[in-house]
Coordinates of C-alpha atoms in Angstrom, one line a residue:
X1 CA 172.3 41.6 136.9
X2 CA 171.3 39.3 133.8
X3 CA 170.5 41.9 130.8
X4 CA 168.7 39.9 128.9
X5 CA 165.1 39.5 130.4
X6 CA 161.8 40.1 128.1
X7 CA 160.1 43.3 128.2
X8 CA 157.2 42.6 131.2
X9 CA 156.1 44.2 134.0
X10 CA 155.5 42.2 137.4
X11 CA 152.9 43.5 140.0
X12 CA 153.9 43.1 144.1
X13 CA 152.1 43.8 146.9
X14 CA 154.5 47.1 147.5
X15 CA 156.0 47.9 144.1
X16 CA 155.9 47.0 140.5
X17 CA 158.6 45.9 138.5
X18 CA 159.2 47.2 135.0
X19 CA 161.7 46.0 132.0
X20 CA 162.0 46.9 128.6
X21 CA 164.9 47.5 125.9
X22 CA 165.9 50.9 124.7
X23 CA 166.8 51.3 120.9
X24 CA 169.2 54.2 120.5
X25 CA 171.0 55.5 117.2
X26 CA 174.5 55.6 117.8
X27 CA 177.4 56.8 116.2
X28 CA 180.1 54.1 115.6
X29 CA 183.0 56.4 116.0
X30 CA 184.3 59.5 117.5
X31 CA 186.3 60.5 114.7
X32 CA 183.7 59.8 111.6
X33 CA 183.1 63.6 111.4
X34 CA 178.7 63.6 112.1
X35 CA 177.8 65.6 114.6
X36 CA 174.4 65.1 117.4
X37 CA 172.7 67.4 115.5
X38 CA 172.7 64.8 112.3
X39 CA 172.2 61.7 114.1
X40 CA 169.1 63.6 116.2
X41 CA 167.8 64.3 112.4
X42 CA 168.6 61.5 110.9
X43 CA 170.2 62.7 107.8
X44 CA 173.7 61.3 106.0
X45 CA 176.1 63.8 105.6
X46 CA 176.9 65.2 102.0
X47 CA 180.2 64.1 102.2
X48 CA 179.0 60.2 103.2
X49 CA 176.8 60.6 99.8
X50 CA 179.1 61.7 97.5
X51 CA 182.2 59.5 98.4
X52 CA 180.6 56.4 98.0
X53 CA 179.2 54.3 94.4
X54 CA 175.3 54.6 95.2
X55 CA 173.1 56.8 96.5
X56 CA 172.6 54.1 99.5
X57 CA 176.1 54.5 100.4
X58 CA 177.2 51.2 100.2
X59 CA 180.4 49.8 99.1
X60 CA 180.9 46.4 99.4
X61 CA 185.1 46.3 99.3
X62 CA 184.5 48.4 103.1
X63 CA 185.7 46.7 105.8
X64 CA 184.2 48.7 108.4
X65 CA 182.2 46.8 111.4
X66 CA 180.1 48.0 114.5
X67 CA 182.5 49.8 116.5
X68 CA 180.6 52.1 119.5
X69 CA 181.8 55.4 120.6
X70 CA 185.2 55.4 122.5
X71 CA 183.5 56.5 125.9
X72 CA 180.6 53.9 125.8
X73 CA 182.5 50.4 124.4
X74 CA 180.3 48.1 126.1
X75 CA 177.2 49.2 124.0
X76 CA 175.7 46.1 122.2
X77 CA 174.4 46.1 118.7
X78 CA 170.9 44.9 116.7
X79 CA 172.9 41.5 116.0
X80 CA 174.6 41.0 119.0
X81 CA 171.8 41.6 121.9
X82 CA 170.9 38.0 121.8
X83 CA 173.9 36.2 122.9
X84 CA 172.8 33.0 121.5
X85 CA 173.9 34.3 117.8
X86 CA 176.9 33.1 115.6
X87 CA 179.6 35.6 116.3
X88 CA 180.6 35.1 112.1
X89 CA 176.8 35.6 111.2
X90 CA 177.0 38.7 113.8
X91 CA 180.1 40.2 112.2
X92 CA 179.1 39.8 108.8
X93 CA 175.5 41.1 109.2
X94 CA 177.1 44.5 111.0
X95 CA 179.6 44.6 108.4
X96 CA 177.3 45.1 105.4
X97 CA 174.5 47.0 106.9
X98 CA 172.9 50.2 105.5
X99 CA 173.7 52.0 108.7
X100 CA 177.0 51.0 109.5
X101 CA 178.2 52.5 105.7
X102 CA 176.6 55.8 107.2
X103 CA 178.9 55.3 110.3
X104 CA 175.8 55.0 112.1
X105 CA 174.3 52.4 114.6
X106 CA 171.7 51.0 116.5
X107 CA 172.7 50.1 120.4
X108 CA 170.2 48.2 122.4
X109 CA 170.3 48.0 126.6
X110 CA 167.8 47.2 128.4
X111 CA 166.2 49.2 131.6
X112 CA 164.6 48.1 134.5
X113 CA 162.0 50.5 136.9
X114 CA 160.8 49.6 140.0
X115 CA 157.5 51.8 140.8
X116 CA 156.8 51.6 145.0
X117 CA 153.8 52.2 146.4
X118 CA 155.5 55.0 148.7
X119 CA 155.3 57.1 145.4
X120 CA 159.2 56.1 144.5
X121 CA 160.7 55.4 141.1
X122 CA 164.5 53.2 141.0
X123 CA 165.0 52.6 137.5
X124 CA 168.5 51.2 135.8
X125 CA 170.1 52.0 132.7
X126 CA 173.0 50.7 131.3
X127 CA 174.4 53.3 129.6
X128 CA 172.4 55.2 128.5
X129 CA 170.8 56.7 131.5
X130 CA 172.5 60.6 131.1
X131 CA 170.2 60.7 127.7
X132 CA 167.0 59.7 129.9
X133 CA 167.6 61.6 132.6
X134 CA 168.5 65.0 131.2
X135 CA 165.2 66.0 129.3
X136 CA 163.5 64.7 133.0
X137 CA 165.5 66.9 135.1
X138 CA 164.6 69.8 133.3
X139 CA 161.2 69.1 133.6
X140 CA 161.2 68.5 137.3
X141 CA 163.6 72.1 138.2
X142 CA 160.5 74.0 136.6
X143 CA 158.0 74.6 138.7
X144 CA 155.3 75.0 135.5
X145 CA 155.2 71.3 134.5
X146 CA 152.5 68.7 135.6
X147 CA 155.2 66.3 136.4
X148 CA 156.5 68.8 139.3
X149 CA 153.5 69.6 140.2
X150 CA 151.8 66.2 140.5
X151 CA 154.4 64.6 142.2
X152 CA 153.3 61.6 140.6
X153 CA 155.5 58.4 140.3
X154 CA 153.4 56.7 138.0
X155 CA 153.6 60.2 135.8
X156 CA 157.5 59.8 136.4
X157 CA 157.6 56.2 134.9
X158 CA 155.1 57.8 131.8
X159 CA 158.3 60.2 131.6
X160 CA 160.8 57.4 131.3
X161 CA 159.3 54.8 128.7
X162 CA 158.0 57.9 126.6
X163 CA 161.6 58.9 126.2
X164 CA 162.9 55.4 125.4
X165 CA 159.9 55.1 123.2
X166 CA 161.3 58.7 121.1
X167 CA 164.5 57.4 120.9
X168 CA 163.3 54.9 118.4
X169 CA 161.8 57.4 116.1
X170 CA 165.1 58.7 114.8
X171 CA 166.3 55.0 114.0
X172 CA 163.2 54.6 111.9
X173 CA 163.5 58.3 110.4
X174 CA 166.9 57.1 109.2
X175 CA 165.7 53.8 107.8
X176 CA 163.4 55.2 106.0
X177 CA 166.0 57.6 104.1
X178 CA 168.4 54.7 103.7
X179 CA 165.7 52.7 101.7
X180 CA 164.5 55.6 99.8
X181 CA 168.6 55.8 98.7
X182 CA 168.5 52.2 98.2
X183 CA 165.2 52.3 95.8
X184 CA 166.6 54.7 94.0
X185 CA 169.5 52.2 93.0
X186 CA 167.3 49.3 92.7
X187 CA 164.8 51.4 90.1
X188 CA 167.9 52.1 88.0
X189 CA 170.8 49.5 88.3
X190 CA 169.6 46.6 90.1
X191 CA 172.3 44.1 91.3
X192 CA 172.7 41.0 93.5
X193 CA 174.6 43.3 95.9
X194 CA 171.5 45.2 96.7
X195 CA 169.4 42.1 97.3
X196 CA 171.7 41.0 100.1
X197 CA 171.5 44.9 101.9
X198 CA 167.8 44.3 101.8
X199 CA 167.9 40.8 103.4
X200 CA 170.0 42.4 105.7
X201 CA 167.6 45.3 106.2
X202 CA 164.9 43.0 106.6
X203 CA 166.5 41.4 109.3
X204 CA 167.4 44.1 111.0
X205 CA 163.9 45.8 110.9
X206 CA 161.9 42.4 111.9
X207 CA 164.7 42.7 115.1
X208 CA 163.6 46.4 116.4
X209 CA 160.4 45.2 115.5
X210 CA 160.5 42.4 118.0
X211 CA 161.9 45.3 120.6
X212 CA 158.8 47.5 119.9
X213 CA 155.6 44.9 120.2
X214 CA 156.7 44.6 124.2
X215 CA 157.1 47.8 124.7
X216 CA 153.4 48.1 123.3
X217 CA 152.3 45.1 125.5
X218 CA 153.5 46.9 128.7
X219 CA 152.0 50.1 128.0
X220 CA 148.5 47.8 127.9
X221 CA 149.8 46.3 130.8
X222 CA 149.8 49.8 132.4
X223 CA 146.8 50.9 131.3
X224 CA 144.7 47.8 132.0
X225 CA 146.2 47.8 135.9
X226 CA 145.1 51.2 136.0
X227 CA 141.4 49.9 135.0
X228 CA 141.4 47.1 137.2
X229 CA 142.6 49.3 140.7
X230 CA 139.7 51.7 139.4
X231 CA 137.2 48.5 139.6
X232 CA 138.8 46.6 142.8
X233 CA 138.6 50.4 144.8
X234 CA 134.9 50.7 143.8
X235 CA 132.5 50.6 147.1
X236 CA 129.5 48.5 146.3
X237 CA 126.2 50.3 145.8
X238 CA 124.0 50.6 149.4
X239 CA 121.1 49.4 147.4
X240 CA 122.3 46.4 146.2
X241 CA 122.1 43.7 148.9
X242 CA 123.7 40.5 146.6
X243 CA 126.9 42.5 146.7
X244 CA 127.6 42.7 150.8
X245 CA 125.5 39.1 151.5
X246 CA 128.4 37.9 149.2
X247 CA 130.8 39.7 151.4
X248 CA 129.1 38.6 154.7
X249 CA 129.3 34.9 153.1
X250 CA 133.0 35.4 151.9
X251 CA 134.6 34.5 154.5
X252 CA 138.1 36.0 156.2
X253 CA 139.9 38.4 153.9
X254 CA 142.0 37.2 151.2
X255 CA 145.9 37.8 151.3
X256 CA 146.9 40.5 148.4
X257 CA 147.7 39.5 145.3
X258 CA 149.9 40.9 142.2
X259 CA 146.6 42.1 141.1
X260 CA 145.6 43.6 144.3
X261 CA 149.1 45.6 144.5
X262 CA 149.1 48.6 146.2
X263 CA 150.9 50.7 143.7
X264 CA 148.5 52.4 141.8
X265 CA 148.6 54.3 138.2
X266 CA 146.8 58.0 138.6
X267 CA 144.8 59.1 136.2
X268 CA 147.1 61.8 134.4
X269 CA 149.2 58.5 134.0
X270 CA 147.0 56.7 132.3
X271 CA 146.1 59.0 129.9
X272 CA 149.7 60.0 128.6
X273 CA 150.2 56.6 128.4
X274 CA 147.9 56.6 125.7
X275 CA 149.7 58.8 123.9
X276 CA 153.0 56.8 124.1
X277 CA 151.4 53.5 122.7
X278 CA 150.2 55.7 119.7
X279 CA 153.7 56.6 119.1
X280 CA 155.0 52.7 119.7
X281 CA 152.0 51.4 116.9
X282 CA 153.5 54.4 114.5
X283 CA 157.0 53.4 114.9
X284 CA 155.6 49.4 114.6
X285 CA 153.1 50.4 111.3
X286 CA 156.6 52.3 110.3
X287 CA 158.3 48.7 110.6
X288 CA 156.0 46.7 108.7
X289 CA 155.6 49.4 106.0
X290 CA 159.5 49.2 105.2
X291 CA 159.8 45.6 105.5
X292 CA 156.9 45.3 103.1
X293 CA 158.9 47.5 100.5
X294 CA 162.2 45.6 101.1
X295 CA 160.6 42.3 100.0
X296 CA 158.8 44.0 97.1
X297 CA 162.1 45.6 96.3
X298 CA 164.0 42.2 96.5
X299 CA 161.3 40.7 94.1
X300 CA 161.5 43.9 91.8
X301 CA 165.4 42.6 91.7
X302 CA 164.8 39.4 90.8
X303 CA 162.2 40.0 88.1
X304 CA 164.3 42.4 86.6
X305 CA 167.3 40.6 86.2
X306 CA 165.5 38.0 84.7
X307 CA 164.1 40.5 82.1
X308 CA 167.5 41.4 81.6
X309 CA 168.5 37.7 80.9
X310 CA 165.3 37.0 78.7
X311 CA 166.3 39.7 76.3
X312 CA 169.6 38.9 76.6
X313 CA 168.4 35.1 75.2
X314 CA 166.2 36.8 72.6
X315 CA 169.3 38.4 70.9
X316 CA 171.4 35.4 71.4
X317 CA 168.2 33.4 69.9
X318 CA 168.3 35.7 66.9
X319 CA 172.0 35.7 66.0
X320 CA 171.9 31.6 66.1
X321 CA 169.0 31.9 63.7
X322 CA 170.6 34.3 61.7
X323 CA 173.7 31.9 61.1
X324 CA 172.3 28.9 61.5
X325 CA 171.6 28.3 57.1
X326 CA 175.4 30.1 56.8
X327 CA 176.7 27.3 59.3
X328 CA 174.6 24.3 57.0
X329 CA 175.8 25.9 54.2
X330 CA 179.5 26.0 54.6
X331 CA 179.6 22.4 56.4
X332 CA 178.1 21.3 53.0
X333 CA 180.1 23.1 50.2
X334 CA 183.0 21.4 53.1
X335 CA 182.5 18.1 52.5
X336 CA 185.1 16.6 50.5
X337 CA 184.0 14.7 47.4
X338 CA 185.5 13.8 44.9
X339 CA 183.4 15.4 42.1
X340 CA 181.4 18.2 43.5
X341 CA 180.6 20.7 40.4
X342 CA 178.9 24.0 42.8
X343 CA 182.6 24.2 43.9
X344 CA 184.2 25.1 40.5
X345 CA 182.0 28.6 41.0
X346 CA 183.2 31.4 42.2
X347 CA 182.6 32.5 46.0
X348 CA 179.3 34.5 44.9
X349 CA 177.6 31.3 43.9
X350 CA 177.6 30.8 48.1
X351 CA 176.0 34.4 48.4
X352 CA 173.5 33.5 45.8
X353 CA 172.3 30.5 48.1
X354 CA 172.9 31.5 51.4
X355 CA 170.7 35.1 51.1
X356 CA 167.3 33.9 50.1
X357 CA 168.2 31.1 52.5
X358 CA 168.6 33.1 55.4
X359 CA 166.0 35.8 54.6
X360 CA 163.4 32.8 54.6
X361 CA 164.6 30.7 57.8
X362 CA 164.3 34.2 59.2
X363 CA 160.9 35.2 58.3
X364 CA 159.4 31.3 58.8
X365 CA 161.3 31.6 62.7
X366 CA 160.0 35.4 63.4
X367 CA 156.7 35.2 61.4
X368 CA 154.8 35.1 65.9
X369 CA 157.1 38.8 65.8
X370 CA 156.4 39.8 62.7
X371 CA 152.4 39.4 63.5
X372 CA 152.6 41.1 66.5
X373 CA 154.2 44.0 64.7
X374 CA 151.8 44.3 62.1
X375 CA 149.3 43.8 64.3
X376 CA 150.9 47.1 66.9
X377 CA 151.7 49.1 63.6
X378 CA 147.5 48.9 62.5
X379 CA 145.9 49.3 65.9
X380 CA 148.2 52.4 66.1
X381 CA 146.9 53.4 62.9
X382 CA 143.1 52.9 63.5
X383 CA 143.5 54.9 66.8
X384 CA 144.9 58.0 64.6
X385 CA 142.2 57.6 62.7
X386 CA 139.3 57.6 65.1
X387 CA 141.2 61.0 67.2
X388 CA 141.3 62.4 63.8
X389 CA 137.4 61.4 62.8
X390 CA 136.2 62.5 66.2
X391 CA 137.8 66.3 65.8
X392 CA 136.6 66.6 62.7
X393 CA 133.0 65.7 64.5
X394 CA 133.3 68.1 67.0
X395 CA 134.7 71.2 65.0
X396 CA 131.8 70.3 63.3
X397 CA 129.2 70.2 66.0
X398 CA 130.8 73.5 67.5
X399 CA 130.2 75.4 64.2
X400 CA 126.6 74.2 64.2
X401 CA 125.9 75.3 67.4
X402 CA 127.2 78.8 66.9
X403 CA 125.5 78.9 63.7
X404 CA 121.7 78.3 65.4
X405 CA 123.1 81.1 67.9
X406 CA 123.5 83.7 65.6
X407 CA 120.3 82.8 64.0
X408 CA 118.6 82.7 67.5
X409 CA 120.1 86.4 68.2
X410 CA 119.3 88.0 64.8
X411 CA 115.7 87.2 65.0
X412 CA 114.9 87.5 68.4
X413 CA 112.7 84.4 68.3
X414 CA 112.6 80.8 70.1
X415 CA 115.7 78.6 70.2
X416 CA 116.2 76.7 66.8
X417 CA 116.2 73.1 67.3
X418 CA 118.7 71.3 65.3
X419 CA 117.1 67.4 64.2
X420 CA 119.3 66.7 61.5
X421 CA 121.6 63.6 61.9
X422 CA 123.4 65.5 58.9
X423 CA 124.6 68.5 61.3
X424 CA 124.3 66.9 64.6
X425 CA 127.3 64.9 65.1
X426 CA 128.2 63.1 68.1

């Protein structure tokens, strides 16, 4: 059976045939100490948090690759899916993800359903078909839930791509957390190191992304065969005649086609299906969102770095103008002539010339700074002055105002106006 087909769904006379991928977060070892509970939650363990450099959890010396669980070894990776891939640019992508420092995973297989028109559902799972089938099973031994009581196929197939679909929501739930580590880092010591984890990320997220647009597409694909059996089975009206002369004109009848399959999608179908391609256009909006914030984070890296640098050029600028007339003057009072009077002073004569020297070469070189500092140090000041000028005016104000209150009270008269630009200050 080739594994490897696009996510589609083919219509037949007698059945439909379904495939899609399921994305599944997987633990990479039996023995790494994280139990169902966490991966179902999506949360790093304390230990995983506090054993490593950064809150991410990555340590780049690690040597640790995608290794599945010891009872599922066939279980194929984000990288590796696509066989067409360099098995080097495979191994060193799953070396240095996010996920794989949290001994976690993301397995992909892909499942194929075939819906009959004798109400049947055959579907095929790789490996993962126990986590599917469980959560079904239970539904269908209790006699209380529509899917027993319908006895619906097309309900049945709703069952299985809804729980492929929530397996993906855990795999975003812990991307999420790993970039909200990894920000963290970035925001407060940025390095090259964490530039390559977010390419990597990146990739990794436009992959499931590529997994979850199909999945989308065939639940339109659903829905819109539903629509189009609804308008096929409708009888024409008795009082339209254009409707059955073009029938009487038509001819024999037309051999099925995929569009004319017999397998139909009920209408309880059709509406939880609804439901599922909400949760698939989360879980892609999810995608974008984080992919959006790793590029922003990767430029936030690169911009600050070269802040770094920049100041790192405006000291180095400033100590080369600070010996630069020190440097001229000790290659001159070098030279070697043969009469040269300055050097029959003492060593303070140099002091005496290379001080004001320097103090001007400074100042002429720094005068931009020094103007922008002045310039900071009196707009600061004026701004003191104004917040102090403006509670003076209101204290004022406020005491004039109670002042025409007590007047107003005491003589039981009309309210006194107050015209005077002397007492009313704004």
């Amino acid at each position: 059976m080739h594994t490897g087909n696009r996510t589609k769904a083919d219509w037949y006379p007698e059945h439909a045939f379904i495939i899609l991928t399921l994305q599944r977060l997987t633990r990479l070892s039996s023995q790494n100490g994280l139990s169902d509970t966490d991966i179902q939650k999506a949360l790093p363990t304390t230990d995983d948090r506090h054993s490593t450099h950064s809150r991410s959890g990555i340590t780049w010396e690690s040597e640790k690759t995608f290794q599945p669980p010891d009872n599922q070894t066939h279980l194929r990776s984000l990288q590796s899916y696509r066989g067409d891939r360099s098995p080097e640019r495979v191994a060193y992508m799953e070396k240095n993800s996010i996920l794989t420092r949290k001994s976690l995973g993301v397995s992909i297989e892909q499942v194929s359903v075939f819906l009959c028109s004798d109400n049947t559902v055959v579907s095929f799972f790789e490996h993962s078909g126990d986590v599917i089938e469980e959560p079904i099973l239970k539904r269908l031994n209790s006699p209380e839930t529509i899917l027993r009581r319908s006895g619906d196929a097309s309900l049945l197939v709703h069952s299985i791509i809804d729980a492929i679909t929530d397996l993906a929501i855990p795999i975003v739930a812990t991307y999420e957390k790993s970039i909200a580590e990894l920000e963290m880092d970035v925001l407060t010591e940025p390095a090259i190191g964490h530039s390559k984890a977010l390419y990597i990320l990146t990739s990794e997220l436009s992959m499931l992304r590529q997994q979850m647009q199909p999945i989308a597409s065939l639940i339109n694909s659903l829905r819109d065969h539903y629509n189009t059996t609804q308008f096929l089975n409708r009888s024409p009206s008795p009082a339209s005649p254009i409707p059955n002369l073009a029938r009487r004109g038509a001819g024999p009848a037309t051999p099925k086609t995929q569009t004319q399959s017999s397998v139909t999608i009920s209408p309880a179908a059709h509406t939880y299906l609804g439901d599922v391609e909400d949760h698939c256009i989360m879980i892609i909006a999810s995608l974008d969102q984080m992919r959006t914030q790793s590029d922003n984070m990767i430029s936030l890296i690169f911009n600050t770095m070269g802040a770094y640098q920049n100041e790192s050029m405006q000291q180095l600028t400033f100590v080369t103008t600070l010996f630069l007339p020190l440097t001229f003057l000790s290659g001159y009072f070098g030279m070697n002539f043969e009469e040269f009077p300055p050097l029959k002073n003492t060593h303070m004569f140099f002091w005496w010339l290379a001080l004001p020297i320097t103090f001007g070469m400074v100042v002429i070189l720094l005068t931009n700074d020094v103007a922008k500092i002045k310039h900071r140090l009196t707009t600061s000041t004026t701004a003191v002055a104004k917040i102090k000028h403006r509670s003076s005016a209101t204290a004022v104000t406020l005491v004039t105002m109670s002042l025409c209150t007590s007047i107003r009270v005491l003589t039981h008269s009309k309210p006194i106006t107050v015209l005077s630009d002397s007492l009313y200050i704004l």
